[in-house]
Structure formats: C-alpha cells, structure tokens
PDB file of C-alpha atoms and ligand atoms in Angstrom:
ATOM      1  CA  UNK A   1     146.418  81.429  88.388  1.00  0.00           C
ATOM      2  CA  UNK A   2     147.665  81.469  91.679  1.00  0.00           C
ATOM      3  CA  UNK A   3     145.640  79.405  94.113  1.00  0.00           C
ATOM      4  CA  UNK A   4     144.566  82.330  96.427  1.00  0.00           C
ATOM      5  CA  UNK A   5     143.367  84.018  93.687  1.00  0.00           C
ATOM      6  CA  UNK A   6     141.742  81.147  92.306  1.00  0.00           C
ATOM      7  CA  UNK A   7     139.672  80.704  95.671  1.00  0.00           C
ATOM      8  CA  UNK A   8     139.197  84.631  95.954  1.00  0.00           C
ATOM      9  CA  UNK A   9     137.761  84.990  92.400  1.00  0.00           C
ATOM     10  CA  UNK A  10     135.431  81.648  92.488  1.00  0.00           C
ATOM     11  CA  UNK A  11     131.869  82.807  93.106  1.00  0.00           C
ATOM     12  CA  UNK A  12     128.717  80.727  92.254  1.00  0.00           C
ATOM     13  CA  UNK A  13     127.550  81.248  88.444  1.00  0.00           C
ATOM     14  CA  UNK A  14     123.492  81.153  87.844  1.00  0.00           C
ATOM     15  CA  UNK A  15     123.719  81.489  84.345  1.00  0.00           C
ATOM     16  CA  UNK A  16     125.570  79.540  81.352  1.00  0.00           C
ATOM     17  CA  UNK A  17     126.070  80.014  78.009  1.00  0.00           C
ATOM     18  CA  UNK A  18     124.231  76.790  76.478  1.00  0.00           C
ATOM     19  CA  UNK A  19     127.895  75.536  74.963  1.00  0.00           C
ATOM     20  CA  UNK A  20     128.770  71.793  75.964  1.00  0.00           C
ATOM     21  CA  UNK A  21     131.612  71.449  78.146  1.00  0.00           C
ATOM     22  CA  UNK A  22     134.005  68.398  76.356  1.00  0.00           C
ATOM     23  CA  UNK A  23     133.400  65.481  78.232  1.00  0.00           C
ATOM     24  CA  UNK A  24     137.464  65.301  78.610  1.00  0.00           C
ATOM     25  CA  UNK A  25     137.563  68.458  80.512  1.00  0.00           C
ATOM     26  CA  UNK A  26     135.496  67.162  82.808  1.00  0.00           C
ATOM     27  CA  UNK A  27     137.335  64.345  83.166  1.00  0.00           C
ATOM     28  CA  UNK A  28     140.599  66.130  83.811  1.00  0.00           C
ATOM     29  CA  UNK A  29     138.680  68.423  86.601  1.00  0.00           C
ATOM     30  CA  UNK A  30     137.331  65.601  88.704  1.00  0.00           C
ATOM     31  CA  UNK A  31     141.244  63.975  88.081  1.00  0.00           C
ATOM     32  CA  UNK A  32     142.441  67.301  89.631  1.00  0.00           C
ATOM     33  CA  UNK A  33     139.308  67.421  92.183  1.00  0.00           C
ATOM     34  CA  UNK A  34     139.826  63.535  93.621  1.00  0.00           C
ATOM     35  CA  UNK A  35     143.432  64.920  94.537  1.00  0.00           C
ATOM     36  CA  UNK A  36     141.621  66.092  97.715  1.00  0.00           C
ATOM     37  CA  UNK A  37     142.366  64.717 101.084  1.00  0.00           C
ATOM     38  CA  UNK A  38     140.387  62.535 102.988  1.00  0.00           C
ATOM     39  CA  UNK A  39     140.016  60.428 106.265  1.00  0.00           C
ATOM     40  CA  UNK A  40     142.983  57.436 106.016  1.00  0.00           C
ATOM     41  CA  UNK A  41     142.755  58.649 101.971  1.00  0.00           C
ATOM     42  CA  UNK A  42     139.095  56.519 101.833  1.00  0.00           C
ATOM     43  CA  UNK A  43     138.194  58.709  99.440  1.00  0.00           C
ATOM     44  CA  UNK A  44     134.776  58.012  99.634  1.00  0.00           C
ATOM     45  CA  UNK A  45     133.164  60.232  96.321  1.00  0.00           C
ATOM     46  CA  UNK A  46     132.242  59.147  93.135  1.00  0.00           C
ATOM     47  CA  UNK A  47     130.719  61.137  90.768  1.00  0.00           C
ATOM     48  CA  UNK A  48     127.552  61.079  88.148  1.00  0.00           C
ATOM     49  CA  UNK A  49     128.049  63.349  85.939  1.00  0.00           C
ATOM     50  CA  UNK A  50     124.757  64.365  83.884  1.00  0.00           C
ATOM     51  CA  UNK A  51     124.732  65.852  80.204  1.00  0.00           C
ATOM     52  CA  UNK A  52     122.633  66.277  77.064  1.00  0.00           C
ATOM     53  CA  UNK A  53     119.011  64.104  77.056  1.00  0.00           C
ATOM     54  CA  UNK A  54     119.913  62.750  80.397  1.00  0.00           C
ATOM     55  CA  UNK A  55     120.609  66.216  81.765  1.00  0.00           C
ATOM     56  CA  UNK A  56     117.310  67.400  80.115  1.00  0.00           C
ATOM     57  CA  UNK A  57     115.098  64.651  81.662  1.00  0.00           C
ATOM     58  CA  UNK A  58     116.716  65.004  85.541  1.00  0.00           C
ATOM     59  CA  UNK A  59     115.211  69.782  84.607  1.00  0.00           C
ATOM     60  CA  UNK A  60     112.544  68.464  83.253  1.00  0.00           C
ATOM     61  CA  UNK A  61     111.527  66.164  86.503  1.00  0.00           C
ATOM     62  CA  UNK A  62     112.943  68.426  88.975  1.00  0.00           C
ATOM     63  CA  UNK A  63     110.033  71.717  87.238  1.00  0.00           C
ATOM     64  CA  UNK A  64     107.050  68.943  87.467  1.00  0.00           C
ATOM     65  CA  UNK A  65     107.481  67.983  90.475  1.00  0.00           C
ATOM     66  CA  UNK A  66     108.221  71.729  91.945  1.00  0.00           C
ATOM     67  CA  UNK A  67     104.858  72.785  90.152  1.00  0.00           C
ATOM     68  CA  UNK A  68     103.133  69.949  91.553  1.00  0.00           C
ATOM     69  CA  UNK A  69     104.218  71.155  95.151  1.00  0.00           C
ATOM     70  CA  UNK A  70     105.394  67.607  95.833  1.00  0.00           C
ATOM     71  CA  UNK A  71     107.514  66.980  98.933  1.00  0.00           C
ATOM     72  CA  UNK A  72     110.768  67.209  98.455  1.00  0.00           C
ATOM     73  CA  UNK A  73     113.205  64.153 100.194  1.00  0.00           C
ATOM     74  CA  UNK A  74     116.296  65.038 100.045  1.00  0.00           C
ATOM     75  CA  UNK A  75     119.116  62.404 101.191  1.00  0.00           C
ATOM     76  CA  UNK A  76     121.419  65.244 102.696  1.00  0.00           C
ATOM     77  CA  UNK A  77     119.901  68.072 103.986  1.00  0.00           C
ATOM     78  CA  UNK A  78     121.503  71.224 103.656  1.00  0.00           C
ATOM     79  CA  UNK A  79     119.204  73.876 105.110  1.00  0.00           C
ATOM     80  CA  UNK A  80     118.619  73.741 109.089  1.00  0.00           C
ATOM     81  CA  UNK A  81     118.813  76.907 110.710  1.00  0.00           C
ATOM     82  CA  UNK A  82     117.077  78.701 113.334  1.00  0.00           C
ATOM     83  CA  UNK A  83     114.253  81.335 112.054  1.00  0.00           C
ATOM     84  CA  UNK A  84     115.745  84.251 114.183  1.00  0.00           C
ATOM     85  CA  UNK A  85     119.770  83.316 114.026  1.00  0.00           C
ATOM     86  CA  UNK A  86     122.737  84.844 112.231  1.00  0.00           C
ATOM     87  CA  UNK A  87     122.688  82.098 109.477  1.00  0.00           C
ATOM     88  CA  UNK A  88     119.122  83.040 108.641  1.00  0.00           C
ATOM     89  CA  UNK A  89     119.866  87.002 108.424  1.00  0.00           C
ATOM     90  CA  UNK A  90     122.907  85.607 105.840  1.00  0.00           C
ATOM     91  CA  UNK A  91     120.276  83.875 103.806  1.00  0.00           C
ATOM     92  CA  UNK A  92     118.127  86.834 103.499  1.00  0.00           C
ATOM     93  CA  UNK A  93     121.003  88.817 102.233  1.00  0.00           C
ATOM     94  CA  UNK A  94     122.073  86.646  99.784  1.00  0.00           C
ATOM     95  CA  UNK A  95     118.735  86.165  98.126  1.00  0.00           C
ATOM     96  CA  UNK A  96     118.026  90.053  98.639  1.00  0.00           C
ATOM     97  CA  UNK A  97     121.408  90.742  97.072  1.00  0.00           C
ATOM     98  CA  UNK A  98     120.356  88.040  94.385  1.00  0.00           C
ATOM     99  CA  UNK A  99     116.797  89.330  93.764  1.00  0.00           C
ATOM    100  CA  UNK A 100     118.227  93.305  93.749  1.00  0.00           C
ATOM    101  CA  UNK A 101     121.231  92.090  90.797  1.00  0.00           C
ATOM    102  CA  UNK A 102     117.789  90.525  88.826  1.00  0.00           C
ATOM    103  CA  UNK A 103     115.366  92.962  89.532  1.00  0.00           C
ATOM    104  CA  UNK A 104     112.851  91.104  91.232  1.00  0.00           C
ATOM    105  CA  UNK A 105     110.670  92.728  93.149  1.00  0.00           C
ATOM    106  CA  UNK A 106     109.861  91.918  96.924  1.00  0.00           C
ATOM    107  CA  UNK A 107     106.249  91.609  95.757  1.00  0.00           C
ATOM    108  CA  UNK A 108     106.565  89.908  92.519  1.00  0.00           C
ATOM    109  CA  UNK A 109     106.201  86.377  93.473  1.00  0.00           C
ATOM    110  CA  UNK A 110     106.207  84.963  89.666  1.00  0.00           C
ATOM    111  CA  UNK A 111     109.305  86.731  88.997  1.00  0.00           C
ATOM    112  CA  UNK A 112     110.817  84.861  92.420  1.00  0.00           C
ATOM    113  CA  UNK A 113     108.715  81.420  91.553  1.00  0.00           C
ATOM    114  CA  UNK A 114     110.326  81.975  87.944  1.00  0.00           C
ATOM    115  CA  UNK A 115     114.278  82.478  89.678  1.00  0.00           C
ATOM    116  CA  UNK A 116     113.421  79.019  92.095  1.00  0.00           C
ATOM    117  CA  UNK A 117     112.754  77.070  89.095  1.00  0.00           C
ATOM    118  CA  UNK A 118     116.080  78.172  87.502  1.00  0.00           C
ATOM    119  CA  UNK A 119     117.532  76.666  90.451  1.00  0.00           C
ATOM    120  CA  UNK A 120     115.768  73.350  89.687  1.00  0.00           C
ATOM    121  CA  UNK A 121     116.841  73.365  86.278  1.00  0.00           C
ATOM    122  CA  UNK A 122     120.386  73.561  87.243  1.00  0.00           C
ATOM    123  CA  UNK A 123     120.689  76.738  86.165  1.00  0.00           C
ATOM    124  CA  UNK A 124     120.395  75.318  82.409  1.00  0.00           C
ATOM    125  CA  UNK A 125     124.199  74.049  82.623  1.00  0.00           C
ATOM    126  CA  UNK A 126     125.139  72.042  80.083  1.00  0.00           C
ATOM    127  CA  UNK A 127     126.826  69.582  82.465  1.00  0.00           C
ATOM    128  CA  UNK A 128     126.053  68.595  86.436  1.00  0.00           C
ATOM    129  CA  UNK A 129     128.461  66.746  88.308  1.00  0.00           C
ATOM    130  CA  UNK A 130     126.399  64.893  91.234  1.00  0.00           C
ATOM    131  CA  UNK A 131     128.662  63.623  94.049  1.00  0.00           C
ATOM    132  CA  UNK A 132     127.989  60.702  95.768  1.00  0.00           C
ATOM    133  CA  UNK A 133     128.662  58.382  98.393  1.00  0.00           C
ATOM    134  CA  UNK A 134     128.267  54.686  99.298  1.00  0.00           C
ATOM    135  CA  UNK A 135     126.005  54.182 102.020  1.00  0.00           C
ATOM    136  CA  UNK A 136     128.088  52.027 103.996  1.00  0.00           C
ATOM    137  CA  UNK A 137     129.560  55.092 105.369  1.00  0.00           C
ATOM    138  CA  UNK A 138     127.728  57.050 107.993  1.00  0.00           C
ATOM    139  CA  UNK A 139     125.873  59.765 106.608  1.00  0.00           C
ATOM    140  CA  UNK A 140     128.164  62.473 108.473  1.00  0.00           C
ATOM    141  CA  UNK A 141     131.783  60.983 108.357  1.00  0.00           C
ATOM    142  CA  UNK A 142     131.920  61.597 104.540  1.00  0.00           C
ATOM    143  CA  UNK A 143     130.918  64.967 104.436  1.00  0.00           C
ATOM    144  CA  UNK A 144     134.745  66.459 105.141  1.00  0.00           C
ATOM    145  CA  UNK A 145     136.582  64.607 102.592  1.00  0.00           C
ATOM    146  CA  UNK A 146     133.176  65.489  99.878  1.00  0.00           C
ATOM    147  CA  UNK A 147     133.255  69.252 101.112  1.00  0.00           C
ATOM    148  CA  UNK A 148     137.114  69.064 100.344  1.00  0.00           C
ATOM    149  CA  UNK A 149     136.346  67.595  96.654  1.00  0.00           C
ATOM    150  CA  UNK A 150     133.567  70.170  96.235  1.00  0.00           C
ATOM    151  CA  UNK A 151     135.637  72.944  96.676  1.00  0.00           C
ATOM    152  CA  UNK A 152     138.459  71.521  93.986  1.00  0.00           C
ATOM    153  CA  UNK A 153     135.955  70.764  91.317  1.00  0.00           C
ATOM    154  CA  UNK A 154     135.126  74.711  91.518  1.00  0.00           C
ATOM    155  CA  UNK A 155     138.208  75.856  91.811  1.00  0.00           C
ATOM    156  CA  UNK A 156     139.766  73.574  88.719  1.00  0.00           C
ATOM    157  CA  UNK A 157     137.051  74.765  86.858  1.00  0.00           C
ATOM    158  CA  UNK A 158     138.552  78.125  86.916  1.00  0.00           C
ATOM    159  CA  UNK A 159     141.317  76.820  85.173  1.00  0.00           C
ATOM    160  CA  UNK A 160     139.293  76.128  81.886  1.00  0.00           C
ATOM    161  CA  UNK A 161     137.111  78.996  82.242  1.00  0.00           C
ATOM    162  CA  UNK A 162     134.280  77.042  83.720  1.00  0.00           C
ATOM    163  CA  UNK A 163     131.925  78.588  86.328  1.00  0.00           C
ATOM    164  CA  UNK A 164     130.357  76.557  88.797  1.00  0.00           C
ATOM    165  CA  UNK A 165     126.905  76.797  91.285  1.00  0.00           C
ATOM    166  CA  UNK A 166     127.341  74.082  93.967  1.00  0.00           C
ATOM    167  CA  UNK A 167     123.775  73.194  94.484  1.00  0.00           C
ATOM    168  CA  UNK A 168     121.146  71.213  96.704  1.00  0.00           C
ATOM    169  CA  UNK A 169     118.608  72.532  94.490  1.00  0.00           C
ATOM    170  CA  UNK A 170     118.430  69.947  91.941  1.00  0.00           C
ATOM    171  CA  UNK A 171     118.383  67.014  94.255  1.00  0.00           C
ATOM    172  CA  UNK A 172     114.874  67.543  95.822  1.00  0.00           C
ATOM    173  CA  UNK A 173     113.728  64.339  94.333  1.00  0.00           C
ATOM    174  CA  UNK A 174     116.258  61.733  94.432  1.00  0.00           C
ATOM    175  CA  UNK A 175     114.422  59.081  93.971  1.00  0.00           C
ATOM    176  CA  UNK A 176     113.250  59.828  90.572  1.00  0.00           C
ATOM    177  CA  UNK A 177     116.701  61.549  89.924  1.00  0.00           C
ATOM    178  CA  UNK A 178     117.882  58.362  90.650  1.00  0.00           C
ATOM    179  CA  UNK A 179     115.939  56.843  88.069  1.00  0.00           C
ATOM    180  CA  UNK A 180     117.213  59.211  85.299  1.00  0.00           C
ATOM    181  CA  UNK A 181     120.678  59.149  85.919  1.00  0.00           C
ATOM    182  CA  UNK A 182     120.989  55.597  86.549  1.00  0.00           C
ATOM    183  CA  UNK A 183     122.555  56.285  90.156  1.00  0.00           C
ATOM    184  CA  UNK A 184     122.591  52.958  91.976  1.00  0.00           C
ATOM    185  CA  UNK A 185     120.614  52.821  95.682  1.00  0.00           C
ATOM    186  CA  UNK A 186     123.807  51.780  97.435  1.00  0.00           C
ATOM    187  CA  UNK A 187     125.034  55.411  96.919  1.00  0.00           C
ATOM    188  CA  UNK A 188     123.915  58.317  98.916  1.00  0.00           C
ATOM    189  CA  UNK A 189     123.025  61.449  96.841  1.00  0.00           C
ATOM    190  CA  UNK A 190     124.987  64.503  98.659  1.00  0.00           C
ATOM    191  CA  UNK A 191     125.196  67.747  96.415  1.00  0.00           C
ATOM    192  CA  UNK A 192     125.090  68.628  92.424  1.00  0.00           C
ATOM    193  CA  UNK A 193     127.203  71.502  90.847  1.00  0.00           C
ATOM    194  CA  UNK A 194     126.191  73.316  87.994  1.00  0.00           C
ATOM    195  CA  UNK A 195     129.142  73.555  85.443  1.00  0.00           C
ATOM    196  CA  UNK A 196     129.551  75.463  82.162  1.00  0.00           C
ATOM    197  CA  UNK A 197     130.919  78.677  80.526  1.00  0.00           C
ATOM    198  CA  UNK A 198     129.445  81.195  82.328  1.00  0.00           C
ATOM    199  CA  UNK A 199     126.942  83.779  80.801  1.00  0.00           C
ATOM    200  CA  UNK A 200     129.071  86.980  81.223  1.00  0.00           C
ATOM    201  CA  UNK A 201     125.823  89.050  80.759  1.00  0.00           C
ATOM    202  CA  UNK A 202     123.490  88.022  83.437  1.00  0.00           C
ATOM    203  CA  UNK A 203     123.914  89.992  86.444  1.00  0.00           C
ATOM    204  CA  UNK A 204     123.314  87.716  88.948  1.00  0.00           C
ATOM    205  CA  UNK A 205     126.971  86.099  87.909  1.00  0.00           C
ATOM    206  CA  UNK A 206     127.998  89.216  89.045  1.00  0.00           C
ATOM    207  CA  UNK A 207     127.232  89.517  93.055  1.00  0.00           C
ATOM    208  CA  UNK A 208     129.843  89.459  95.401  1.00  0.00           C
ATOM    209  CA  UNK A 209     128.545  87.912  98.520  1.00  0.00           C
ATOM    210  CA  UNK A 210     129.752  88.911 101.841  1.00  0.00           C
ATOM    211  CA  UNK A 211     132.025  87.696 104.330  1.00  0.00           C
ATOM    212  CA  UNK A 212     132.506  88.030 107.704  1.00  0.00           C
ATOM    213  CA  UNK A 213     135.199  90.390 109.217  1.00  0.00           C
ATOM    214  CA  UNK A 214     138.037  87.699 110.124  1.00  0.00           C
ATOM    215  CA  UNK A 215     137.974  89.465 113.972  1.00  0.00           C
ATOM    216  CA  UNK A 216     134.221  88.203 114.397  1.00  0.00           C
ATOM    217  CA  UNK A 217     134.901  84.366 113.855  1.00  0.00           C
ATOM    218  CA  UNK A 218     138.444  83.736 114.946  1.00  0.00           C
ATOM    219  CA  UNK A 219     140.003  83.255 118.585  1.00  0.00           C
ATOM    220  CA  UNK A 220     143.806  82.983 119.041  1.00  0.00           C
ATOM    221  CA  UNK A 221     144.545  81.103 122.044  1.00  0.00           C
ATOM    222  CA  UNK A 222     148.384  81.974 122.616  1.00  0.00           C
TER     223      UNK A 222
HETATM  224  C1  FMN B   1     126.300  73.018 100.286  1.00  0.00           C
HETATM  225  C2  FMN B   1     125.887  74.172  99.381  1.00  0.00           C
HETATM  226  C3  FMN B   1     124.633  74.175  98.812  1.00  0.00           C
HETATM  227  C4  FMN B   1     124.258  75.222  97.963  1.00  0.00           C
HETATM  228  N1  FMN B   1     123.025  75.186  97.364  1.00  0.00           N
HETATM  229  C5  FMN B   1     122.669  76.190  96.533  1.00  0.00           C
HETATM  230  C6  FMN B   1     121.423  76.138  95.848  1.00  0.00           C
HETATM  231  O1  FMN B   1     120.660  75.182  95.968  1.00  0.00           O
HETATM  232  N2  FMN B   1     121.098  77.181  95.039  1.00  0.00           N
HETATM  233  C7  FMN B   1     121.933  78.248  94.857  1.00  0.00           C
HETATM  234  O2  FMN B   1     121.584  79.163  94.108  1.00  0.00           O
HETATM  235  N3  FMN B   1     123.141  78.303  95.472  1.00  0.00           N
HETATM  236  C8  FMN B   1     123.522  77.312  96.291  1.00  0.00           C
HETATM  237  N4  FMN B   1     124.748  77.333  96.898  1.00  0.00           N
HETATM  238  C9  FMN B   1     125.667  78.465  96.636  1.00  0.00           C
HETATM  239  C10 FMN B   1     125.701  79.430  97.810  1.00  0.00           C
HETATM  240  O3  FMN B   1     124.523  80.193  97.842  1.00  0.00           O
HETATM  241  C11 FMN B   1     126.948  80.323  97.651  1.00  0.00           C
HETATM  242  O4  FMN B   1     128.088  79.534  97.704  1.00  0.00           O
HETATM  243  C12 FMN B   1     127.024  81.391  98.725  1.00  0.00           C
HETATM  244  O5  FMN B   1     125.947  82.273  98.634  1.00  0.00           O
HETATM  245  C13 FMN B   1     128.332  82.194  98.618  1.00  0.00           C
HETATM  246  O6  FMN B   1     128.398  82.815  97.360  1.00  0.00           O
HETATM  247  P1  FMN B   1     129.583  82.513  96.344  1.00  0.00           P
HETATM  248  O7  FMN B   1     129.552  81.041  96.026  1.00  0.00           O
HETATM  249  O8  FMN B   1     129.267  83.351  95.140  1.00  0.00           O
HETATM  250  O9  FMN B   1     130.870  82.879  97.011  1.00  0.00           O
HETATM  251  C14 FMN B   1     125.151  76.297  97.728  1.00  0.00           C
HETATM  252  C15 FMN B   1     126.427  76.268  98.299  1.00  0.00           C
HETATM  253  C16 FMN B   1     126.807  75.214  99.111  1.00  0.00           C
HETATM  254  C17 FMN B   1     128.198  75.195  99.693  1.00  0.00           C
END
C-alpha cells in the first residue's frame, strides 16, 4: 500500500472482531511506529500495551467508575474548546454523523449512555497500546514527537489489517489504570489506541468524517 493511500484510507474503527491480535504483530508495529521523528531523536514514548485479563480489568474499571459519575483526572487533556467555536460545531458533526451510522436517536439517552460506555471499554479491542511519557519532560514538549508515533502505529496497522481508534476515552482514571496495568508514576499517561481486526459489519466503522476544503486553512506567502 502506498503511503498516501495508507493515510487516506485510515479512519478510526469502533468495533472489533473479538480475535487476539499476536503479540508479535504488535511488536513489529510499534518497531515500525518508533521509526518516527522526534526533537534531537529523544524519542521520548514508551508504550504499555494491555491484553487479555489485564485488558479486561483496565473495561471493567473504566464502566464502574463512569456509572458511578466519578470525576474523571485525566493526565493530558484532550478536549478544550470554546462552546460557540468552529472546533465545537466539528464535534457535533462527528458524533451526529456517529449517532445517524448507529441509529441513535437525539432523544434516546440510554442508547447514547450505552455508545459512551463502548468508548470506555475500548471499544472491546482485544489489544490497547497506551503511550506514555516520562515525566521529566514538560508536559507539552513531548506531544510532537508522540502525535508523530500515534499516527504510525495507525497507519502500520493497516499493513496487517488492523484497525485502530486513537482514544482519550479509556484514560479517565489513570490512577487506577495505573494500578492495573502496572504503569510506573514516573510516566505520564498521554493517549490509548484501540487495536484489532475490525468488525466489517458495524456501521459506525463505516463513516467518513469530514475535512476541511484545503483553501479554508492554508496561506501561501510567495
Ligand atoms: C487525540 C485524539 C483523541 C481521540 N479520542 C477519541 C475518543 O476518546 N473516542 C473516540 O471515539 N474517538 C476518539 N478519537 C478519534 C477521532 O474522533 C477521529 O480521529 C476523528 O473524528 C476523525 O475521524 P477518523 O479518525 O475516522 O478520520 C480521538 C482522536 C485523537 C487524535
């Protein structure tokens, strides 16, 4: 697959087929992933990768904890936009385009309370790769270089017929995700994705989001 293609035909997968991913395929994305650049090559990932019993306790947390409305803490925050501002309107797309593709009425708020919690349960992957970084860095210089190794683990996926959801979701509760996954508290949590054979059936796997007309966001100064 070219690599165009391969970034043009990623899109986020909600739904997996409950098959294990080998452990070695995972290995041989994240290989593929780490080739990413980074400031002065610091390379500052690492990644916890979750699976089977371990996997099951981190959904199983992550529901309780939803249900029992506790507040969530995440260590990067991904969501901070103004109420009335472009980003917001692209949010409200998405999840109408999301909630349209399932069905789920505007109204039915166990049917949208039932597609949150699939968030929080990874979106019952088989695997989760959590990346991380050491908290010696400053909680904004790593970001690049992890938003660079994001994007490869989704994209290598591809080449083994893995789908991916890149996902803040799941990391609501770090502290007892922590726990679970044994992730030591000299690393900074930063942002899961889901991986797994995706579920060609469900039709959320299906949406094309939206992107901006190139015109709109670029400026050629010549
Ligand atoms: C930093 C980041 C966090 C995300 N968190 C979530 C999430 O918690 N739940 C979810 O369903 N999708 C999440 N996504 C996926 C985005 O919604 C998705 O990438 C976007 O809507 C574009 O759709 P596409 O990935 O299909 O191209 C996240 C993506 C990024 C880059």
């Amino acid at each position: 697959m070219k690599i165009a293609e391969a970034i043009e035909q990623r899109r986020s997968i909600r739904k997996f087929r409950p098959d294990p991913v080998p452990e070695a395929t995972i290995m041989k994305i994240l290989e593929t992933a780490a080739q990413a650049p980074s400031a002065m090559n610091t390379q500052p990932w690492q990644f916890a990768v979750l699976t089977g019993e371990t996997l099951e306790r981190a959904k199983g947390m992550n529901i309780e904890k939803l249900r029992a409305k506790e507040q969530p803490e995440p260590e990067h925050t991904v969501m901070g936009w103004p109420p009335d501002s472009i980003f917001r309107r692209r949010q409200i797309d998405l999840a109408k385009q999301i909630f349209q593709a399932m069905k789920i009425e505007r109204e039915d708020r166990s049917g949208r309370a039932r597609w949150l919690e699939r968030g929080f349960r990874y979106f019952d992957a088989p695997a989760v790769i959590i990346i991380l970084v050491d908290k010696v860095l400053s909680e904004s210089s790593p970001l690049l270089d992890c938003g660079a190794v994001m994007q490869n683990i989704c994209l290598a996926a591809l080449a083994y017929d893995l789908g991916t959801c890149i996902e803040d979701q799941g990391l609501k509760y770090p502290r007892a995700l922590r726990e679970i996954a044994r992730i030591p508290d000299s690393k900074r949590i930063v942002i899961a994705i889901a991986i797994g054979y995706p579920d060609e059936t469900f039709p959320a796997n299906d949406i094309e989001t939206a992107r901006e007309p190139l015109e709109s966001i670029t400026t050629w100064a010549r």
